[in-house]
Amino acid sequence: MQIVILTGAGVSAESGLGTFRDQGGIWSRYRLEDVATPEGFACNPALVHTFYNARRASLRAAEPNAAHHALAELEQRHAGRCLVVTQNVDDLHTRAGSRNVLHMHGELQKACCASCGNRWRAADQMHADDACPACGALACRPDVVWFGEDVRSMDRILGSVAQADLFVLIGTSATVYPAAGLMQLARDQGAQTLELNLEASAAASVADRLLLGPATEVVPRWVAEWCRTNGLE
Ligand code: BV8
C-alpha cells in the first residue's frame, strides 16, 4: 500500500509557525507579491531577506508537534512505502524523524546563489550584500520556490502520486498549484483520498473521507487507526 501525504502550513501551525491564509496569517501582514515572487526580490531584496530572516528565527524556536511525529512513526512502521510531499519550507518533518520527504516549495534553512546555482545551509540572517561562498556573486537568496517559479521534484511527485493507493491531504487550503491539484490527480489514478484539516480545503470535494480538527489531534488518531486496521500494531 503506497501512501502519499501532502502537507501544508496547517501541520506546523501548532508548532507556532504561522499559516498563510488564516485569520492573521502571513499574507495578511506581508504582500505576497513583495516577498514571495522573483520580481519582489529583484525590487527589494532587503525586504525579502528580512521576511525570511524572521521566519528562520521563528523556526529556530519551533519544535515538531504530535502530527509531525505521527507521520514519522507511520513511515517507520510502513517501511519505505510512505512519502511526505510538503509545501512547507520548514524542516519539522525531518526533525520529527521522517526520511522520505520532498520539499516542493524549497527549504527555509537553505540558501542558493541565483548566479551559479550553488546551495548551502542558510545563515540565521541573510542580507542583500551577502556574497556567494562559491562564486562571490552578490546574488544570494533563500532556497525557496516563489510564485511563478517551477516547483521542485515534480517528476518524482507525479510518479509517486500515480502509484499511490492512498493520498492524504493534511493542513493545506489547496489554493496553490500544482500542489492543490495533486489529490484530484491521485483520485483520477485510482487512489483512495483522505483530508485531515482544521477546515475543509478547496479540494475537500475530492476526498473520500474528511476528518476535521487540529492536526495534533486528527493526525495521530488517523495514524493509530490506520496502523491498527493494517495490522501494524
Ligand atoms: C508554478 C514560498 C509554473 C515559500 C509559496 C492562476 C490560477 C491557478 C494557478 C496559477 C494562476 N496564476 C499563477 C498560478 C500558479 C501559482 C499559483 O498557484 N498561484 C495561486 C496563488 C493561484 N503557482 C506557482 O506559481 C507555483 N509555480 O506553478 O510554476 C509556472 C511558471 C510560471 C508562471 C506560472 C506558473 C509556485 C507555487 C509556490 C509558491 N511559493 N511559498 C514560502 O515562503 O513559504 S506558496 C505558499 O502557499 C507556501 O508555500 C504554502 O505552503 C503554500 C500553500 O499554503 P498552505 O500551506 O495551504 O497554507 P494556507 O495558510 O493557505 O492554509 C492553511 C491550512 O491549514 C488551512 O487549510 C487551515 O484550515 C489549515 N490549518 C490551520 N491551522 C491548522 C490547520 N490544519 C490542521 N491543524 C491546525 N492547527
mmCIF file of C-alpha atoms and ligand atoms in Angstrom:
data_model
loop_
_atom_site.group_PDB
_atom_site.id
_atom_site.type_symbol
_atom_site.label_atom_id
_atom_site.label_comp_id
_atom_site.label_asym_id
_atom_site.label_seq_id
_atom_site.Cartn_x
_atom_site.Cartn_y
_atom_site.Cartn_z
ATOM 1 C CA MET A 1 0.000 0.000 0.000
ATOM 2 C CA GLN A 2 1.755 3.177 -1.222
ATOM 3 C CA ILE A 3 0.805 6.245 0.783
ATOM 4 C CA VAL A 4 1.442 9.813 -0.418
ATOM 5 C CA ILE A 5 0.858 12.544 2.144
ATOM 6 C CA LEU A 6 0.631 16.215 1.094
ATOM 7 C CA THR A 7 1.141 18.705 3.922
ATOM 8 C CA GLY A 8 0.714 22.466 4.155
ATOM 9 C CA ALA A 9 1.181 25.156 6.757
ATOM 10 C CA GLY A 10 -1.577 23.714 8.967
ATOM 11 C CA VAL A 11 0.602 20.768 10.008
ATOM 12 C CA SER A 12 3.128 23.239 11.510
ATOM 13 C CA ALA A 13 0.575 25.697 12.914
ATOM 14 C CA GLU A 14 0.603 24.115 16.400
ATOM 15 C CA SER A 15 4.392 24.316 16.420
ATOM 16 C CA GLY A 16 3.909 28.069 16.412
ATOM 17 C CA LEU A 17 4.699 28.678 12.730
ATOM 18 C CA GLY A 18 2.150 30.910 11.011
ATOM 19 C CA THR A 19 -0.166 29.796 8.256
ATOM 20 C CA PHE A 20 -0.657 31.983 5.207
ATOM 21 C CA ARG A 21 -4.355 32.489 4.599
ATOM 22 C CA ASP A 22 -5.952 32.002 8.005
ATOM 23 C CA GLN A 23 -7.111 34.944 10.085
ATOM 24 C CA GLY A 24 -3.964 36.970 10.882
ATOM 25 C CA GLY A 25 -1.912 34.762 8.558
ATOM 26 C CA ILE A 26 1.347 35.699 6.854
ATOM 27 C CA TRP A 27 -0.367 37.109 3.752
ATOM 28 C CA SER A 28 -2.336 39.491 5.977
ATOM 29 C CA ARG A 29 0.964 41.002 7.185
ATOM 30 C CA TYR A 30 3.045 40.931 4.005
ATOM 31 C CA ARG A 31 2.084 41.349 0.334
ATOM 32 C CA LEU A 32 2.812 38.047 -1.416
ATOM 33 C CA GLU A 33 3.987 39.995 -4.491
ATOM 34 C CA ASP A 34 6.608 41.813 -2.393
ATOM 35 C CA VAL A 35 8.176 38.833 -0.596
ATOM 36 C CA ALA A 36 7.327 35.610 -2.492
ATOM 37 C CA THR A 37 7.997 36.450 -6.142
ATOM 38 C CA PRO A 38 11.234 36.894 -8.138
ATOM 39 C CA GLU A 39 10.004 40.368 -9.102
ATOM 40 C CA GLY A 40 9.604 41.309 -5.447
ATOM 41 C CA PHE A 41 13.119 40.048 -4.700
ATOM 42 C CA ALA A 42 14.602 41.975 -7.626
ATOM 43 C CA CYS A 43 12.827 45.112 -6.490
ATOM 44 C CA ASN A 44 13.650 44.970 -2.775
ATOM 45 C CA PRO A 45 15.969 42.087 -1.743
ATOM 46 C CA ALA A 46 16.452 43.603 1.725
ATOM 47 C CA LEU A 47 12.699 43.300 2.477
ATOM 48 C CA VAL A 48 12.653 39.687 1.256
ATOM 49 C CA HIS A 49 15.678 38.791 3.392
ATOM 50 C CA THR A 50 14.014 40.466 6.394
ATOM 51 C CA PHE A 51 10.873 38.364 5.753
ATOM 52 C CA TYR A 52 12.784 35.086 5.566
ATOM 53 C CA ASN A 53 15.171 36.000 8.417
ATOM 54 C CA ALA A 54 12.099 36.456 10.631
ATOM 55 C CA ARG A 55 10.680 33.091 9.528
ATOM 56 C CA ARG A 56 14.044 31.395 10.163
ATOM 57 C CA ALA A 57 14.048 32.905 13.674
ATOM 58 C CA SER A 58 10.528 31.518 14.316
ATOM 59 C CA LEU A 59 11.638 28.125 13.020
ATOM 60 C CA ARG A 60 14.613 28.073 15.408
ATOM 61 C CA ALA A 61 12.149 28.467 18.289
ATOM 62 C CA ALA A 62 9.775 25.789 16.947
ATOM 63 C CA GLU A 63 9.659 22.069 17.662
ATOM 64 C CA PRO A 64 7.964 19.304 15.664
ATOM 65 C CA ASN A 65 4.462 18.595 17.029
ATOM 66 C CA ALA A 66 2.468 15.388 17.515
ATOM 67 C CA ALA A 67 1.331 15.459 13.880
ATOM 68 C CA HIS A 68 4.919 15.500 12.550
ATOM 69 C CA HIS A 69 5.867 12.708 14.963
ATOM 70 C CA ALA A 70 2.864 10.591 13.998
ATOM 71 C CA LEU A 71 3.776 10.825 10.302
ATOM 72 C CA ALA A 72 7.385 9.877 11.095
ATOM 73 C CA GLU A 73 6.101 6.873 13.052
ATOM 74 C CA LEU A 74 3.836 5.843 10.149
ATOM 75 C CA GLU A 75 6.833 5.926 7.787
ATOM 76 C CA GLN A 76 8.807 3.790 10.234
ATOM 77 C CA ARG A 77 6.053 1.188 10.614
ATOM 78 C CA HIS A 78 5.077 1.165 6.953
ATOM 79 C CA ALA A 79 8.650 0.819 5.834
ATOM 80 C CA GLY A 80 9.531 2.656 2.705
ATOM 81 C CA ARG A 81 6.040 2.970 1.296
ATOM 82 C CA CYS A 82 5.122 6.344 2.722
ATOM 83 C CA LEU A 83 6.143 9.635 1.110
ATOM 84 C CA VAL A 84 5.606 13.113 2.580
ATOM 85 C CA VAL A 85 5.284 15.817 -0.070
ATOM 86 C CA THR A 86 5.331 19.128 1.767
ATOM 87 C CA GLN A 87 4.575 22.661 0.620
ATOM 88 C CA ASN A 88 6.193 23.826 3.850
ATOM 89 C CA VAL A 89 9.691 25.245 3.820
ATOM 90 C CA ASP A 90 10.244 24.376 7.495
ATOM 91 C CA ASP A 91 12.288 21.298 8.491
ATOM 92 C CA LEU A 92 9.897 19.962 11.134
ATOM 93 C CA HIS A 93 9.030 16.722 9.259
ATOM 94 C CA THR A 94 12.730 15.848 9.057
ATOM 95 C CA ARG A 95 13.387 16.883 12.650
ATOM 96 C CA ALA A 96 10.496 14.616 13.732
ATOM 97 C CA GLY A 97 12.239 11.690 12.008
ATOM 98 C CA SER A 98 10.589 11.497 8.584
ATOM 99 C CA ARG A 99 13.179 10.479 5.996
ATOM 100 C CA ASN A 100 11.078 10.283 2.836
ATOM 101 C CA VAL A 101 10.236 13.969 2.431
ATOM 102 C CA LEU A 102 10.051 16.087 -0.740
ATOM 103 C CA HIS A 103 10.052 19.872 -0.246
ATOM 104 C CA MET A 104 8.216 21.009 -3.371
ATOM 105 C CA HIS A 105 8.453 24.697 -2.369
ATOM 106 C CA GLY A 106 12.076 24.550 -1.222
ATOM 107 C CA GLU A 107 13.661 24.836 2.224
ATOM 108 C CA LEU A 108 13.970 27.839 4.530
ATOM 109 C CA GLN A 109 17.186 26.520 6.098
ATOM 110 C CA LYS A 110 18.937 26.511 2.713
ATOM 111 C CA ALA A 111 20.302 29.358 0.614
ATOM 112 C CA CYS A 112 21.263 29.358 -3.053
ATOM 113 C CA CYS A 113 23.108 31.568 -5.497
ATOM 114 C CA ALA A 114 20.965 32.984 -8.312
ATOM 115 C CA SER A 115 24.138 33.308 -10.373
ATOM 116 C CA CYS A 116 25.919 29.914 -10.109
ATOM 117 C CA GLY A 117 23.229 27.729 -8.518
ATOM 118 C CA ASN A 118 25.398 26.825 -5.508
ATOM 119 C CA ARG A 119 23.379 25.729 -2.421
ATOM 120 C CA TRP A 120 24.411 25.873 1.218
ATOM 121 C CA ARG A 121 22.896 25.943 4.695
ATOM 122 C CA ALA A 122 21.495 29.445 5.215
ATOM 123 C CA ALA A 123 22.914 31.658 7.940
ATOM 124 C CA ASP A 124 20.371 32.725 10.552
ATOM 125 C CA GLN A 125 20.400 36.181 8.990
ATOM 126 C CA MET A 126 20.925 36.722 5.259
ATOM 127 C CA HIS A 127 21.482 40.128 3.714
ATOM 128 C CA ALA A 128 21.254 41.606 0.219
ATOM 129 C CA ASP A 129 25.056 42.158 0.115
ATOM 130 C CA ASP A 130 25.967 38.565 1.038
ATOM 131 C CA ALA A 131 28.431 37.073 -1.434
ATOM 132 C CA CYS A 132 28.022 33.528 -2.760
ATOM 133 C CA PRO A 133 30.615 31.324 -0.976
ATOM 134 C CA ALA A 134 31.388 29.631 -4.331
ATOM 135 C CA CYS A 135 31.418 32.347 -6.989
ATOM 136 C CA GLY A 136 31.376 35.529 -4.920
ATOM 137 C CA ALA A 137 28.357 36.995 -6.751
ATOM 138 C CA LEU A 138 26.079 39.234 -4.691
ATOM 139 C CA ALA A 139 23.144 37.005 -5.739
ATOM 140 C CA CYS A 140 22.311 35.039 -2.594
ATOM 141 C CA ARG A 141 18.654 34.164 -1.994
ATOM 142 C CA PRO A 142 16.584 31.854 0.179
ATOM 143 C CA ASP A 143 16.340 28.394 -1.426
ATOM 144 C CA VAL A 144 12.531 28.548 -1.654
ATOM 145 C CA VAL A 145 10.163 28.442 -4.645
ATOM 146 C CA TRP A 146 8.408 31.748 -5.281
ATOM 147 C CA PHE A 147 5.220 32.282 -7.273
ATOM 148 C CA GLY A 148 5.979 31.988 -10.972
ATOM 149 C CA GLU A 149 8.928 29.634 -10.311
ATOM 150 C CA ASP A 150 8.847 25.918 -11.029
ATOM 151 C CA VAL A 151 8.260 23.699 -8.011
ATOM 152 C CA ARG A 152 10.873 21.095 -7.025
ATOM 153 C CA SER A 153 10.853 17.286 -7.594
ATOM 154 C CA MET A 154 7.633 17.416 -9.624
ATOM 155 C CA ASP A 155 8.600 14.346 -11.696
ATOM 156 C CA ARG A 156 9.137 12.279 -8.540
ATOM 157 C CA ILE A 157 5.934 13.624 -7.035
ATOM 158 C CA LEU A 158 3.873 12.754 -10.137
ATOM 159 C CA GLY A 159 5.434 9.288 -10.256
ATOM 160 C CA SER A 160 4.551 8.650 -6.592
ATOM 161 C CA VAL A 161 1.012 10.016 -6.985
ATOM 162 C CA ALA A 162 0.498 7.696 -9.986
ATOM 163 C CA GLN A 163 1.492 4.707 -7.790
ATOM 164 C CA ALA A 164 -0.431 5.856 -4.698
ATOM 165 C CA ASP A 165 -3.061 3.574 -3.171
ATOM 166 C CA LEU A 166 -3.869 6.232 -0.573
ATOM 167 C CA PHE A 167 -3.431 10.033 -0.839
ATOM 168 C CA VAL A 168 -3.734 12.050 2.374
ATOM 169 C CA LEU A 169 -4.051 15.873 2.324
ATOM 170 C CA ILE A 170 -3.159 17.498 5.654
ATOM 171 C CA GLY A 171 -3.387 21.146 6.738
ATOM 172 C CA THR A 172 -3.484 22.947 3.421
ATOM 173 C CA SER A 173 -6.073 25.271 1.886
ATOM 174 C CA ALA A 174 -5.326 23.680 -1.523
ATOM 175 C CA THR A 175 -5.173 27.063 -3.216
ATOM 176 C CA VAL A 176 -1.619 26.983 -4.605
ATOM 177 C CA TYR A 177 -0.898 24.971 -7.753
ATOM 178 C CA PRO A 178 0.352 22.482 -8.745
ATOM 179 C CA ALA A 179 0.155 21.172 -5.116
ATOM 180 C CA ALA A 180 -3.561 21.930 -4.969
ATOM 181 C CA GLY A 181 -4.305 19.612 -7.889
ATOM 182 C CA LEU A 182 -2.489 16.526 -6.549
ATOM 183 C CA MET A 183 -5.411 14.965 -4.663
ATOM 184 C CA GLN A 184 -7.620 15.095 -7.772
ATOM 185 C CA LEU A 185 -4.768 13.556 -9.788
ATOM 186 C CA ALA A 186 -4.362 10.755 -7.237
ATOM 187 C CA ARG A 187 -8.099 10.047 -7.282
ATOM 188 C CA ASP A 188 -8.186 10.050 -11.091
ATOM 189 C CA GLN A 189 -5.414 7.441 -10.986
ATOM 190 C CA GLY A 190 -7.305 5.172 -8.599
ATOM 191 C CA ALA A 191 -6.131 6.189 -5.128
ATOM 192 C CA GLN A 192 -8.348 6.444 -2.073
ATOM 193 C CA THR A 193 -8.308 10.027 -0.799
ATOM 194 C CA LEU A 194 -8.430 11.421 2.740
ATOM 195 C CA GLU A 195 -8.348 15.006 4.053
ATOM 196 C CA LEU A 196 -7.221 15.836 7.600
ATOM 197 C CA ASN A 197 -7.718 19.557 8.146
ATOM 198 C CA LEU A 198 -8.916 22.243 10.546
ATOM 199 C CA GLU A 199 -11.324 23.488 7.886
ATOM 200 C CA ALA A 200 -12.296 21.824 4.623
ATOM 201 C CA SER A 201 -9.896 22.763 1.829
ATOM 202 C CA ALA A 202 -10.808 23.842 -1.699
ATOM 203 C CA ALA A 203 -10.133 20.232 -2.720
ATOM 204 C CA ALA A 204 -12.315 18.631 0.005
ATOM 205 C CA SER A 205 -14.968 17.517 -2.501
ATOM 206 C CA VAL A 206 -12.340 15.143 -3.934
ATOM 207 C CA ALA A 207 -11.750 13.450 -0.561
ATOM 208 C CA ASP A 208 -13.435 10.083 0.054
ATOM 209 C CA ARG A 209 -13.203 10.909 3.769
ATOM 210 C CA LEU A 210 -12.757 14.196 5.681
ATOM 211 C CA LEU A 211 -11.592 14.348 9.310
ATOM 212 C CA LEU A 212 -11.749 17.877 10.725
ATOM 213 C CA GLY A 213 -9.790 19.052 13.742
ATOM 214 C CA PRO A 214 -6.352 20.331 14.773
ATOM 215 C CA ALA A 215 -3.518 18.334 13.199
ATOM 216 C CA THR A 216 -2.065 17.336 16.587
ATOM 217 C CA GLU A 217 -5.371 15.542 17.296
ATOM 218 C CA VAL A 218 -6.592 14.175 13.961
ATOM 219 C CA VAL A 219 -3.221 13.060 12.531
ATOM 220 C CA PRO A 220 -2.085 10.844 15.444
ATOM 221 C CA ARG A 221 -5.650 9.478 15.701
ATOM 222 C CA TRP A 222 -5.729 8.584 11.998
ATOM 223 C CA VAL A 223 -2.203 7.072 12.046
ATOM 224 C CA ALA A 224 -3.135 4.875 15.030
ATOM 225 C CA GLU A 225 -6.381 3.804 13.318
ATOM 226 C CA TRP A 226 -4.597 3.068 10.026
ATOM 227 C CA CYS A 227 -1.876 1.019 11.732
ATOM 228 C CA ARG A 228 -4.488 -0.939 13.705
ATOM 229 C CA THR A 229 -6.568 -1.616 10.594
ATOM 230 C CA ASN A 230 -3.490 -2.745 8.682
ATOM 231 C CA GLY A 231 -2.085 -4.982 11.424
ATOM 232 C CA LEU A 232 0.836 -2.687 12.195
ATOM 233 C CA GLU A 233 0.486 -2.562 15.972
HETATM 234 C C1 BV8 B 1 4.279 27.160 -10.772
HETATM 235 C C2 BV8 B 1 7.071 30.281 -0.943
HETATM 236 C C3 BV8 B 1 4.752 27.002 -13.069
HETATM 237 C C4 BV8 B 1 7.857 29.683 0.112
HETATM 238 C C5 BV8 B 1 4.964 29.571 -1.833
HETATM 239 C C6 BV8 B 1 -3.904 31.160 -11.776
HETATM 240 C C7 BV8 B 1 -4.661 30.036 -11.471
HETATM 241 C C8 BV8 B 1 -4.061 28.906 -10.951
HETATM 242 C C9 BV8 B 1 -2.680 28.860 -10.714
HETATM 243 C C10 BV8 B 1 -1.945 29.985 -11.002
HETATM 244 C C11 BV8 B 1 -2.547 31.122 -11.536
HETATM 245 N N1 BV8 B 1 -1.559 32.042 -11.717
HETATM 246 C C12 BV8 B 1 -0.377 31.519 -11.336
HETATM 247 C C13 BV8 B 1 -0.594 30.272 -10.887
HETATM 248 C C14 BV8 B 1 0.412 29.337 -10.373
HETATM 249 C C15 BV8 B 1 0.756 29.708 -8.937
HETATM 250 C C16 BV8 B 1 -0.465 29.626 -8.052
HETATM 251 O O1 BV8 B 1 -0.935 28.547 -7.740
HETATM 252 N N2 BV8 B 1 -0.990 30.785 -7.636
HETATM 253 C C17 BV8 B 1 -2.159 30.764 -6.762
HETATM 254 C C18 BV8 B 1 -2.000 31.824 -5.692
HETATM 255 C C19 BV8 B 1 -3.392 30.989 -7.620
HETATM 256 N N3 BV8 B 1 1.710 28.716 -8.549
HETATM 257 C C20 BV8 B 1 3.022 28.925 -8.759
HETATM 258 O O2 BV8 B 1 3.483 29.957 -9.196
HETATM 259 C C21 BV8 B 1 3.927 27.743 -8.472
HETATM 260 N N4 BV8 B 1 4.789 27.529 -9.595
HETATM 261 O O3 BV8 B 1 3.101 26.954 -10.957
HETATM 262 O O4 BV8 B 1 5.237 27.067 -11.742
HETATM 263 C C22 BV8 B 1 4.553 28.437 -13.503
HETATM 264 C C23 BV8 B 1 5.644 29.096 -14.011
HETATM 265 C C24 BV8 B 1 5.463 30.398 -14.455
HETATM 266 C C25 BV8 B 1 4.217 31.048 -14.339
HETATM 267 C C26 BV8 B 1 3.126 30.378 -13.773
HETATM 268 C C27 BV8 B 1 3.295 29.061 -13.355
HETATM 269 C C28 BV8 B 1 4.808 28.025 -7.266
HETATM 270 C C29 BV8 B 1 3.990 27.937 -6.006
HETATM 271 C C30 BV8 B 1 4.911 28.086 -4.785
HETATM 272 C C31 BV8 B 1 4.777 29.467 -4.257
HETATM 273 N N5 BV8 B 1 5.507 29.608 -3.006
HETATM 274 N N6 BV8 B 1 5.665 29.888 -0.762
HETATM 275 C C32 BV8 B 1 7.402 30.283 1.401
HETATM 276 O O5 BV8 B 1 7.676 31.479 1.615
HETATM 277 O O6 BV8 B 1 6.796 29.537 2.174
HETATM 278 S S1 BV8 B 1 3.339 29.119 -1.666
HETATM 279 C C33 BV8 B 1 2.773 29.256 -0.066
HETATM 280 O O7 BV8 B 1 1.430 28.781 -0.085
HETATM 281 C C34 BV8 B 1 3.501 28.348 0.888
HETATM 282 O O8 BV8 B 1 4.478 27.524 0.284
HETATM 283 C C35 BV8 B 1 2.371 27.470 1.427
HETATM 284 O O9 BV8 B 1 2.821 26.222 1.775
HETATM 285 C C36 BV8 B 1 1.509 27.420 0.243
HETATM 286 C C37 BV8 B 1 0.145 26.860 0.387
HETATM 287 O O10 BV8 B 1 -0.449 27.418 1.541
HETATM 288 P P1 BV8 B 1 -0.980 26.401 2.668
HETATM 289 O O11 BV8 B 1 0.159 25.571 3.118
HETATM 290 O O12 BV8 B 1 -2.164 25.682 2.170
HETATM 291 O O13 BV8 B 1 -1.340 27.387 3.843
HETATM 292 P P2 BV8 B 1 -2.695 28.241 3.988
HETATM 293 O O14 BV8 B 1 -2.437 29.277 5.021
HETATM 294 O O15 BV8 B 1 -3.204 28.625 2.640
HETATM 295 O O16 BV8 B 1 -3.753 27.193 4.587
HETATM 296 C C38 BV8 B 1 -3.570 26.710 5.906
HETATM 297 C C39 BV8 B 1 -4.374 25.437 6.027
HETATM 298 O O17 BV8 B 1 -4.077 24.837 7.297
HETATM 299 C C40 BV8 B 1 -5.859 25.685 6.007
HETATM 300 O O18 BV8 B 1 -6.494 24.629 5.326
HETATM 301 C C41 BV8 B 1 -6.243 25.642 7.501
HETATM 302 O O19 BV8 B 1 -7.579 25.180 7.703
HETATM 303 C C42 BV8 B 1 -5.286 24.614 7.999
HETATM 304 N N7 BV8 B 1 -4.948 24.730 9.426
HETATM 305 C C43 BV8 B 1 -4.725 25.856 10.147
HETATM 306 N N8 BV8 B 1 -4.439 25.511 11.432
HETATM 307 C C44 BV8 B 1 -4.445 24.147 11.489
HETATM 308 C C45 BV8 B 1 -4.774 23.660 10.211
HETATM 309 N N9 BV8 B 1 -4.879 22.346 9.945
HETATM 310 C C46 BV8 B 1 -4.657 21.488 10.964
HETATM 311 N N10 BV8 B 1 -4.343 21.877 12.222
HETATM 312 C C47 BV8 B 1 -4.226 23.190 12.519
HETATM 313 N N11 BV8 B 1 -3.930 23.567 13.771
#
